[in-house]
PDB file of C-alpha atoms in Angstrom:
ATOM      1  CA  UNK A   1     -45.042 -67.544  59.350  1.00 91.00           C
ATOM      2  CA  UNK A   2     -46.609 -71.717  58.572  1.00 94.00           C
ATOM      3  CA  UNK A   3     -49.751 -71.344  56.147  1.00 96.00           C
ATOM      4  CA  UNK A   4     -50.434 -75.066  55.564  1.00 95.00           C
ATOM      5  CA  UNK A   5     -47.819 -76.776  56.655  1.00 93.00           C
ATOM      6  CA  UNK A   6     -45.299 -74.545  55.000  1.00 95.00           C
ATOM      7  CA  UNK A   7     -42.687 -73.367  57.383  1.00 95.00           C
ATOM      8  CA  UNK A   8     -41.822 -69.726  55.653  1.00 96.00           C
ATOM      9  CA  UNK A   9     -38.547 -67.824  56.539  1.00 94.00           C
ATOM     10  CA  UNK A  10     -40.947 -64.322  56.060  1.00 96.00           C
ATOM     11  CA  UNK A  11     -43.753 -62.526  56.594  1.00 97.00           C
ATOM     12  CA  UNK A  12     -43.876 -60.636  53.785  1.00 97.00           C
ATOM     13  CA  UNK A  13     -45.571 -61.328  50.342  1.00 97.00           C
ATOM     14  CA  UNK A  14     -44.647 -59.478  46.858  1.00 97.00           C
ATOM     15  CA  UNK A  15     -47.168 -58.672  44.103  1.00 95.00           C
ATOM     16  CA  UNK A  16     -44.834 -59.109  40.429  1.00 93.00           C
ATOM     17  CA  UNK A  17     -47.279 -56.483  39.000  1.00 91.00           C
ATOM     18  CA  UNK A  18     -46.480 -52.865  37.018  1.00 91.00           C
ATOM     19  CA  UNK A  19     -42.739 -52.979  38.037  1.00 94.00           C
ATOM     20  CA  UNK A  20     -40.028 -51.094  34.708  1.00 94.00           C
ATOM     21  CA  UNK A  21     -38.105 -53.336  34.501  1.00 93.00           C
ATOM     22  CA  UNK A  22     -37.895 -57.277  34.710  1.00 91.00           C
ATOM     23  CA  UNK A  23     -34.411 -56.647  36.792  1.00 92.00           C
ATOM     24  CA  UNK A  24     -35.846 -53.495  38.894  1.00 95.00           C
ATOM     25  CA  UNK A  25     -38.606 -56.969  39.945  1.00 95.00           C
ATOM     26  CA  UNK A  26     -36.039 -59.508  40.768  1.00 95.00           C
ATOM     27  CA  UNK A  27     -33.768 -56.408  42.607  1.00 96.00           C
ATOM     28  CA  UNK A  28     -36.566 -55.419  44.657  1.00 97.00           C
ATOM     29  CA  UNK A  29     -38.108 -58.807  45.637  1.00 96.00           C
ATOM     30  CA  UNK A  30     -33.992 -60.130  47.070  1.00 96.00           C
ATOM     31  CA  UNK A  31     -34.020 -56.749  49.209  1.00 97.00           C
ATOM     32  CA  UNK A  32     -37.504 -57.875  50.233  1.00 97.00           C
ATOM     33  CA  UNK A  33     -36.660 -60.736  51.387  1.00 96.00           C
ATOM     34  CA  UNK A  34     -39.992 -62.063  50.182  1.00 96.00           C
ATOM     35  CA  UNK A  35     -40.155 -65.190  50.510  1.00 93.00           C
ATOM     36  CA  UNK A  36     -43.795 -65.450  48.652  1.00 96.00           C
ATOM     37  CA  UNK A  37     -44.229 -63.911  45.630  1.00 96.00           C
ATOM     38  CA  UNK A  38     -47.924 -63.202  43.818  1.00 95.00           C
ATOM     39  CA  UNK A  39     -48.484 -64.089  39.929  1.00 92.00           C
ATOM     40  CA  UNK A  40     -51.578 -63.216  37.590  1.00 87.00           C
ATOM     41  CA  UNK A  41     -52.636 -66.349  35.270  1.00 78.00           C
ATOM     42  CA  UNK A  42     -54.756 -64.063  33.563  1.00 62.00           C
ATOM     43  CA  UNK A  43     -52.657 -60.842  33.096  1.00 54.00           C
ATOM     44  CA  UNK A  44     -49.191 -63.020  32.254  1.00 53.00           C
ATOM     45  CA  UNK A  45     -51.399 -65.799  29.719  1.00 51.00           C
ATOM     46  CA  UNK A  46     -48.937 -68.734  30.122  1.00 48.00           C
ATOM     47  CA  UNK A  47     -48.491 -68.422  26.277  1.00 47.00           C
ATOM     48  CA  UNK A  48     -47.759 -64.809  25.462  1.00 49.00           C
ATOM     49  CA  UNK A  49     -44.519 -63.971  23.568  1.00 49.00           C
ATOM     50  CA  UNK A  50     -42.092 -63.822  26.931  1.00 51.00           C
ATOM     51  CA  UNK A  51     -44.012 -65.312  29.707  1.00 57.00           C
ATOM     52  CA  UNK A  52     -41.539 -68.170  29.078  1.00 61.00           C
ATOM     53  CA  UNK A  53     -39.218 -66.126  30.621  1.00 73.00           C
ATOM     54  CA  UNK A  54     -40.559 -64.405  33.421  1.00 77.00           C
ATOM     55  CA  UNK A  55     -41.754 -67.458  35.332  1.00 76.00           C
ATOM     56  CA  UNK A  56     -38.484 -68.562  34.419  1.00 81.00           C
ATOM     57  CA  UNK A  57     -37.238 -65.214  36.027  1.00 85.00           C
ATOM     58  CA  UNK A  58     -39.338 -65.363  39.038  1.00 85.00           C
ATOM     59  CA  UNK A  59     -38.698 -68.968  39.906  1.00 84.00           C
ATOM     60  CA  UNK A  60     -34.495 -68.019  40.098  1.00 87.00           C
ATOM     61  CA  UNK A  61     -35.486 -65.506  42.391  1.00 89.00           C
ATOM     62  CA  UNK A  62     -35.555 -68.786  45.387  1.00 89.00           C
ATOM     63  CA  UNK A  63     -39.089 -67.050  46.373  1.00 93.00           C
ATOM     64  CA  UNK A  64     -42.527 -69.695  47.075  1.00 94.00           C
ATOM     65  CA  UNK A  65     -44.550 -68.971  43.616  1.00 94.00           C
ATOM     66  CA  UNK A  66     -48.595 -67.848  44.347  1.00 96.00           C
ATOM     67  CA  UNK A  67     -50.485 -67.697  41.324  1.00 95.00           C
ATOM     68  CA  UNK A  68     -53.976 -65.607  42.089  1.00 95.00           C
ATOM     69  CA  UNK A  69     -56.784 -64.985  40.107  1.00 96.00           C
ATOM     70  CA  UNK A  70     -57.039 -61.900  39.829  1.00 92.00           C
ATOM     71  CA  UNK A  71     -59.901 -60.235  37.601  1.00 90.00           C
ATOM     72  CA  UNK A  72     -62.612 -62.846  37.959  1.00 94.00           C
ATOM     73  CA  UNK A  73     -65.273 -61.679  39.094  1.00 95.00           C
ATOM     74  CA  UNK A  74     -67.027 -65.057  39.191  1.00 96.00           C
ATOM     75  CA  UNK A  75     -66.980 -68.722  40.426  1.00 97.00           C
ATOM     76  CA  UNK A  76     -66.995 -69.754  37.155  1.00 97.00           C
ATOM     77  CA  UNK A  77     -64.004 -68.203  36.085  1.00 96.00           C
ATOM     78  CA  UNK A  78     -61.989 -68.462  39.505  1.00 97.00           C
ATOM     79  CA  UNK A  79     -62.082 -71.926  40.337  1.00 97.00           C
ATOM     80  CA  UNK A  80     -61.359 -72.680  35.744  1.00 96.00           C
ATOM     81  CA  UNK A  81     -58.618 -70.186  36.745  1.00 96.00           C
ATOM     82  CA  UNK A  82     -56.525 -71.894  39.589  1.00 97.00           C
ATOM     83  CA  UNK A  83     -56.874 -75.370  37.853  1.00 96.00           C
ATOM     84  CA  UNK A  84     -55.242 -73.700  34.460  1.00 94.00           C
ATOM     85  CA  UNK A  85     -52.749 -71.915  37.109  1.00 93.00           C
ATOM     86  CA  UNK A  86     -52.371 -75.189  38.683  1.00 94.00           C
ATOM     87  CA  UNK A  87     -51.416 -77.121  35.560  1.00 92.00           C
ATOM     88  CA  UNK A  88     -48.680 -73.892  34.179  1.00 88.00           C
ATOM     89  CA  UNK A  89     -46.911 -73.477  38.243  1.00 88.00           C
ATOM     90  CA  UNK A  90     -47.199 -77.034  39.950  1.00 90.00           C
ATOM     91  CA  UNK A  91     -48.393 -75.872  42.546  1.00 94.00           C
ATOM     92  CA  UNK A  92     -51.162 -76.383  44.606  1.00 96.00           C
ATOM     93  CA  UNK A  93     -51.534 -73.472  46.673  1.00 97.00           C
ATOM     94  CA  UNK A  94     -53.652 -70.745  45.279  1.00 98.00           C
ATOM     95  CA  UNK A  95     -54.627 -66.721  46.472  1.00 98.00           C
ATOM     96  CA  UNK A  96     -58.394 -66.772  45.620  1.00 97.00           C
ATOM     97  CA  UNK A  97     -59.926 -62.958  44.520  1.00 96.00           C
ATOM     98  CA  UNK A  98     -63.511 -63.072  43.347  1.00 97.00           C
ATOM     99  CA  UNK A  99     -63.887 -59.842  42.865  1.00 95.00           C
ATOM    100  CA  UNK A 100     -67.213 -57.971  43.579  1.00 93.00           C
ATOM    101  CA  UNK A 101     -67.760 -54.298  42.876  1.00 90.00           C
ATOM    102  CA  UNK A 102     -66.249 -52.658  39.462  1.00 86.00           C
ATOM    103  CA  UNK A 103     -64.906 -48.989  41.652  1.00 87.00           C
ATOM    104  CA  UNK A 104     -63.491 -50.402  44.688  1.00 88.00           C
ATOM    105  CA  UNK A 105     -62.895 -54.633  43.782  1.00 90.00           C
ATOM    106  CA  UNK A 106     -64.570 -55.703  47.358  1.00 93.00           C
ATOM    107  CA  UNK A 107     -64.370 -59.770  47.038  1.00 95.00           C
ATOM    108  CA  UNK A 108     -67.930 -60.598  46.278  1.00 96.00           C
ATOM    109  CA  UNK A 109     -68.555 -63.112  49.456  1.00 96.00           C
ATOM    110  CA  UNK A 110     -70.622 -64.915  48.511  1.00 97.00           C
ATOM    111  CA  UNK A 111     -68.754 -66.252  45.080  1.00 97.00           C
ATOM    112  CA  UNK A 112     -65.841 -65.930  47.116  1.00 98.00           C
ATOM    113  CA  UNK A 113     -66.779 -69.158  50.201  1.00 98.00           C
ATOM    114  CA  UNK A 114     -67.912 -71.064  47.089  1.00 98.00           C
ATOM    115  CA  UNK A 115     -65.443 -70.734  44.928  1.00 98.00           C
ATOM    116  CA  UNK A 116     -62.952 -71.580  47.781  1.00 98.00           C
ATOM    117  CA  UNK A 117     -64.902 -74.660  49.096  1.00 98.00           C
ATOM    118  CA  UNK A 118     -64.523 -76.244  44.982  1.00 98.00           C
ATOM    119  CA  UNK A 119     -60.881 -75.439  44.958  1.00 98.00           C
ATOM    120  CA  UNK A 120     -60.088 -77.039  48.724  1.00 98.00           C
ATOM    121  CA  UNK A 121     -62.254 -80.652  47.583  1.00 98.00           C
ATOM    122  CA  UNK A 122     -60.376 -80.415  44.706  1.00 98.00           C
ATOM    123  CA  UNK A 123     -57.157 -80.584  46.405  1.00 97.00           C
ATOM    124  CA  UNK A 124     -55.923 -76.822  46.189  1.00 98.00           C
ATOM    125  CA  UNK A 125     -54.479 -74.630  49.474  1.00 98.00           C
ATOM    126  CA  UNK A 126     -56.490 -71.505  49.010  1.00 98.00           C
ATOM    127  CA  UNK A 127     -55.714 -68.293  50.560  1.00 98.00           C
ATOM    128  CA  UNK A 128     -58.890 -66.112  50.087  1.00 98.00           C
ATOM    129  CA  UNK A 129     -58.769 -62.053  49.566  1.00 97.00           C
ATOM    130  CA  UNK A 130     -61.679 -61.534  51.451  1.00 97.00           C
ATOM    131  CA  UNK A 131     -63.189 -58.647  54.079  1.00 96.00           C
ATOM    132  CA  UNK A 132     -62.853 -58.026  57.790  1.00 96.00           C
ATOM    133  CA  UNK A 133     -66.226 -59.389  57.494  1.00 96.00           C
ATOM    134  CA  UNK A 134     -66.096 -62.124  61.102  1.00 98.00           C
ATOM    135  CA  UNK A 135     -68.646 -63.983  58.930  1.00 98.00           C
ATOM    136  CA  UNK A 136     -67.320 -65.071  56.008  1.00 98.00           C
ATOM    137  CA  UNK A 137     -64.383 -65.364  57.430  1.00 98.00           C
ATOM    138  CA  UNK A 138     -66.166 -68.029  59.678  1.00 98.00           C
ATOM    139  CA  UNK A 139     -67.461 -69.210  56.374  1.00 98.00           C
ATOM    140  CA  UNK A 140     -64.448 -69.211  54.107  1.00 98.00           C
ATOM    141  CA  UNK A 141     -62.395 -71.741  56.779  1.00 98.00           C
ATOM    142  CA  UNK A 142     -65.975 -74.478  57.298  1.00 98.00           C
ATOM    143  CA  UNK A 143     -65.236 -74.586  53.151  1.00 98.00           C
ATOM    144  CA  UNK A 144     -61.872 -75.705  53.842  1.00 97.00           C
ATOM    145  CA  UNK A 145     -59.558 -72.621  54.474  1.00 98.00           C
ATOM    146  CA  UNK A 146     -57.033 -72.626  56.563  1.00 98.00           C
ATOM    147  CA  UNK A 147     -56.324 -69.010  56.250  1.00 98.00           C
ATOM    148  CA  UNK A 148     -57.732 -65.555  55.880  1.00 98.00           C
ATOM    149  CA  UNK A 149     -55.886 -62.708  53.955  1.00 98.00           C
ATOM    150  CA  UNK A 150     -58.518 -59.291  54.494  1.00 98.00           C
ATOM    151  CA  UNK A 151     -57.774 -56.181  52.973  1.00 97.00           C
ATOM    152  CA  UNK A 152     -56.309 -53.294  54.301  1.00 96.00           C
ATOM    153  CA  UNK A 153     -57.650 -50.794  52.333  1.00 95.00           C
ATOM    154  CA  UNK A 154     -59.077 -51.259  48.375  1.00 93.00           C
ATOM    155  CA  UNK A 155     -56.647 -52.888  46.184  1.00 93.00           C
ATOM    156  CA  UNK A 156     -53.446 -50.156  45.236  1.00 92.00           C
ATOM    157  CA  UNK A 157     -55.748 -47.251  46.893  1.00 94.00           C
ATOM    158  CA  UNK A 158     -52.420 -46.558  49.883  1.00 93.00           C
ATOM    159  CA  UNK A 159     -54.558 -46.180  52.251  1.00 95.00           C
ATOM    160  CA  UNK A 160     -53.173 -48.312  54.487  1.00 94.00           C
ATOM    161  CA  UNK A 161     -55.937 -50.220  57.977  1.00 96.00           C
ATOM    162  CA  UNK A 162     -58.817 -48.157  56.631  1.00 94.00           C
ATOM    163  CA  UNK A 163     -61.074 -49.860  59.264  1.00 94.00           C
ATOM    164  CA  UNK A 164     -57.647 -50.756  61.681  1.00 95.00           C
ATOM    165  CA  UNK A 165     -60.710 -51.541  64.876  1.00 96.00           C
ATOM    166  CA  UNK A 166     -62.635 -54.199  62.590  1.00 96.00           C
ATOM    167  CA  UNK A 167     -58.893 -55.604  61.564  1.00 97.00           C
ATOM    168  CA  UNK A 168     -57.768 -55.670  65.294  1.00 97.00           C
ATOM    169  CA  UNK A 169     -61.418 -57.467  66.040  1.00 97.00           C
ATOM    170  CA  UNK A 170     -60.827 -59.771  63.786  1.00 98.00           C
ATOM    171  CA  UNK A 171     -56.533 -61.111  65.017  1.00 97.00           C
ATOM    172  CA  UNK A 172     -58.250 -61.263  68.485  1.00 97.00           C
ATOM    173  CA  UNK A 173     -61.748 -64.017  67.466  1.00 98.00           C
ATOM    174  CA  UNK A 174     -59.168 -66.205  64.952  1.00 98.00           C
ATOM    175  CA  UNK A 175     -56.813 -66.131  67.360  1.00 95.00           C
ATOM    176  CA  UNK A 176     -55.579 -69.574  65.995  1.00 96.00           C
ATOM    177  CA  UNK A 177     -55.571 -69.290  62.188  1.00 98.00           C
ATOM    178  CA  UNK A 178     -52.938 -67.366  59.886  1.00 98.00           C
ATOM    179  CA  UNK A 179     -54.092 -63.589  58.969  1.00 98.00           C
ATOM    180  CA  UNK A 180     -53.010 -61.587  56.651  1.00 98.00           C
ATOM    181  CA  UNK A 181     -53.595 -58.260  55.678  1.00 98.00           C
ATOM    182  CA  UNK A 182     -54.144 -58.586  52.427  1.00 96.00           C
ATOM    183  CA  UNK A 183     -53.463 -54.805  49.299  1.00 92.00           C
ATOM    184  CA  UNK A 184     -53.995 -51.204  50.317  1.00 94.00           C
ATOM    185  CA  UNK A 185     -50.551 -50.161  51.881  1.00 97.00           C
ATOM    186  CA  UNK A 186     -48.953 -46.928  51.158  1.00 97.00           C
ATOM    187  CA  UNK A 187     -45.871 -47.108  53.088  1.00 97.00           C
ATOM    188  CA  UNK A 188     -43.819 -49.139  55.422  1.00 98.00           C
ATOM    189  CA  UNK A 189     -44.833 -47.799  58.940  1.00 97.00           C
ATOM    190  CA  UNK A 190     -48.900 -49.031  57.884  1.00 98.00           C
ATOM    191  CA  UNK A 191     -47.008 -52.607  57.418  1.00 98.00           C
ATOM    192  CA  UNK A 192     -46.044 -52.376  60.860  1.00 98.00           C
ATOM    193  CA  UNK A 193     -48.832 -51.181  61.968  1.00 97.00           C
ATOM    194  CA  UNK A 194     -50.596 -54.764  60.881  1.00 98.00           C
ATOM    195  CA  UNK A 195     -48.030 -56.618  62.261  1.00 98.00           C
ATOM    196  CA  UNK A 196     -47.679 -55.061  66.064  1.00 98.00           C
ATOM    197  CA  UNK A 197     -51.581 -55.899  65.765  1.00 97.00           C
ATOM    198  CA  UNK A 198     -50.861 -59.473  65.673  1.00 97.00           C
ATOM    199  CA  UNK A 199     -50.884 -59.935  61.471  1.00 98.00           C
ATOM    200  CA  UNK A 200     -49.031 -63.163  60.109  1.00 98.00           C
ATOM    201  CA  UNK A 201     -48.315 -61.077  57.038  1.00 98.00           C
ATOM    202  CA  UNK A 202     -49.035 -58.763  54.698  1.00 98.00           C
ATOM    203  CA  UNK A 203     -49.260 -58.783  51.734  1.00 97.00           C
ATOM    204  CA  UNK A 204     -48.533 -55.722  48.750  1.00 96.00           C
ATOM    205  CA  UNK A 205     -47.663 -54.447  45.292  1.00 96.00           C
ATOM    206  CA  UNK A 206     -48.196 -51.239  43.825  1.00 95.00           C
ATOM    207  CA  UNK A 207     -46.599 -49.451  47.009  1.00 97.00           C
ATOM    208  CA  UNK A 208     -43.004 -50.811  45.831  1.00 97.00           C
ATOM    209  CA  UNK A 209     -44.310 -51.144  42.523  1.00 96.00           C
ATOM    210  CA  UNK A 210     -44.822 -47.641  41.293  1.00 96.00           C
ATOM    211  CA  UNK A 211     -42.273 -46.371  44.661  1.00 96.00           C
ATOM    212  CA  UNK A 212     -38.895 -43.974  42.871  1.00 96.00           C
ATOM    213  CA  UNK A 213     -36.532 -46.406  44.062  1.00 97.00           C
ATOM    214  CA  UNK A 214     -39.018 -49.406  43.644  1.00 98.00           C
ATOM    215  CA  UNK A 215     -35.972 -51.742  44.978  1.00 98.00           C
ATOM    216  CA  UNK A 216     -35.325 -48.916  48.208  1.00 98.00           C
ATOM    217  CA  UNK A 217     -39.063 -49.183  49.572  1.00 98.00           C
ATOM    218  CA  UNK A 218     -39.387 -53.288  48.906  1.00 98.00           C
ATOM    219  CA  UNK A 219     -35.921 -53.623  51.373  1.00 98.00           C
ATOM    220  CA  UNK A 220     -38.196 -50.552  53.259  1.00 98.00           C
ATOM    221  CA  UNK A 221     -41.191 -52.615  53.890  1.00 98.00           C
ATOM    222  CA  UNK A 222     -39.180 -55.947  54.848  1.00 97.00           C
ATOM    223  CA  UNK A 223     -37.221 -54.292  57.346  1.00 98.00           C
ATOM    224  CA  UNK A 224     -41.777 -52.705  58.335  1.00 98.00           C
ATOM    225  CA  UNK A 225     -42.873 -56.353  58.389  1.00 98.00           C
ATOM    226  CA  UNK A 226     -39.572 -57.412  60.805  1.00 97.00           C
ATOM    227  CA  UNK A 227     -39.708 -54.676  63.060  1.00 98.00           C
ATOM    228  CA  UNK A 228     -43.729 -54.822  63.478  1.00 98.00           C
ATOM    229  CA  UNK A 229     -43.946 -58.904  64.349  1.00 98.00           C
ATOM    230  CA  UNK A 230     -40.476 -57.649  67.352  1.00 97.00           C
ATOM    231  CA  UNK A 231     -42.956 -55.401  68.727  1.00 97.00           C
ATOM    232  CA  UNK A 232     -45.620 -57.435  68.724  1.00 97.00           C
ATOM    233  CA  UNK A 233     -43.291 -61.035  70.582  1.00 96.00           C
ATOM    234  CA  UNK A 234     -41.315 -58.150  72.464  1.00 97.00           C
ATOM    235  CA  UNK A 235     -44.562 -57.004  74.235  1.00 95.00           C
ATOM    236  CA  UNK A 236     -46.578 -53.633  73.126  1.00 92.00           C
ATOM    237  CA  UNK A 237     -46.931 -51.192  76.266  1.00 91.00           C
ATOM    238  CA  UNK A 238     -50.853 -50.532  76.480  1.00 89.00           C
ATOM    239  CA  UNK A 239     -52.018 -46.598  76.060  1.00 87.00           C
ATOM    240  CA  UNK A 240     -53.099 -44.842  79.480  1.00 87.00           C
ATOM    241  CA  UNK A 241     -55.542 -41.777  79.373  1.00 88.00           C
ATOM    242  CA  UNK A 242     -52.885 -40.421  81.868  1.00 89.00           C
ATOM    243  CA  UNK A 243     -49.846 -38.258  81.886  1.00 89.00           C
ATOM    244  CA  UNK A 244     -46.520 -40.938  83.965  1.00 83.00           C
ATOM    245  CA  UNK A 245     -43.573 -40.722  85.412  1.00 80.00           C
ATOM    246  CA  UNK A 246     -40.273 -42.888  83.866  1.00 80.00           C
ATOM    247  CA  UNK A 247     -38.390 -40.855  86.796  1.00 76.00           C
ATOM    248  CA  UNK A 248     -39.331 -41.556  89.843  1.00 72.00           C
ATOM    249  CA  UNK A 249     -40.423 -38.921  92.624  1.00 65.00           C
ATOM    250  CA  UNK A 250     -39.017 -40.889  95.632  1.00 68.00           C
ATOM    251  CA  UNK A 251     -34.996 -40.405  95.993  1.00 64.00           C
ATOM    252  CA  UNK A 252     -35.571 -36.236  94.449  1.00 65.00           C
ATOM    253  CA  UNK A 253     -33.951 -34.610  96.672  1.00 65.00           C
ATOM    254  CA  UNK A 254     -35.642 -32.061  98.770  1.00 65.00           C
ATOM    255  CA  UNK A 255     -35.476 -28.608  97.347  1.00 65.00           C
ATOM    256  CA  UNK A 256     -37.292 -26.607  99.866  1.00 64.00           C
ATOM    257  CA  UNK A 257     -36.309 -23.637 101.418  1.00 55.00           C
ATOM    258  CA  UNK A 258     -37.209 -24.296 104.628  1.00 57.00           C
ATOM    259  CA  UNK A 259     -34.590 -24.286 107.807  1.00 55.00           C
ATOM    260  CA  UNK A 260     -32.509 -22.117 104.779  1.00 56.00           C
ATOM    261  CA  UNK A 261     -31.297 -18.580 106.556  1.00 56.00           C
TER     262      UNK A 261
END
């Protein structure tokens, strides 16, 4: 997967929140094979006790750090948080979140586009958390984004690809734009489904972090993403309305009773 001219060895991105311990987190990242991990500047304040140890721990995994603006509800909050994250982590990459609805955590499309325009003008590589809305996607690209990250379902719900047909339409509409399903995935099969549809990657957190065995679940998601991508590249068979025999009729023995006493 290639994002902002950076070649990544994996199509899985993993969040770093809610894990039972730092050791489980690092083991899960390794087991998943994730090339990118997201971190929240708001959740883990840089000046908090132990915060420097957390950042060092993440860096030791070898994964690329993708700071996010989780919890931001306005353009000013999101832009300020992104600027702080660039200083703390030394990266221009930012996962841009501007939340518009407290219950669904749905992005505010108007604030999202405005914040994206400001940040791309300042040299940020913006990865915007958005919906499957095509018009919003167009506006984000016009604002300078080179990647779109539509949700599968609201954050933390585990509902999978709730609007699969709309996501499929988005994939067809933005043929040459990297698309990453972000949020709402609860099972490896759902990640495989997104990859089979032709999405370039997936980003998830809760399904791994809150699993009974986060390390095993991380490995399962890594395998599912790889399998789904391989299936897409191999070419899935089109669905049919009627059955089609897998064994040809031509050449079968004639079991008619003609000529027998």
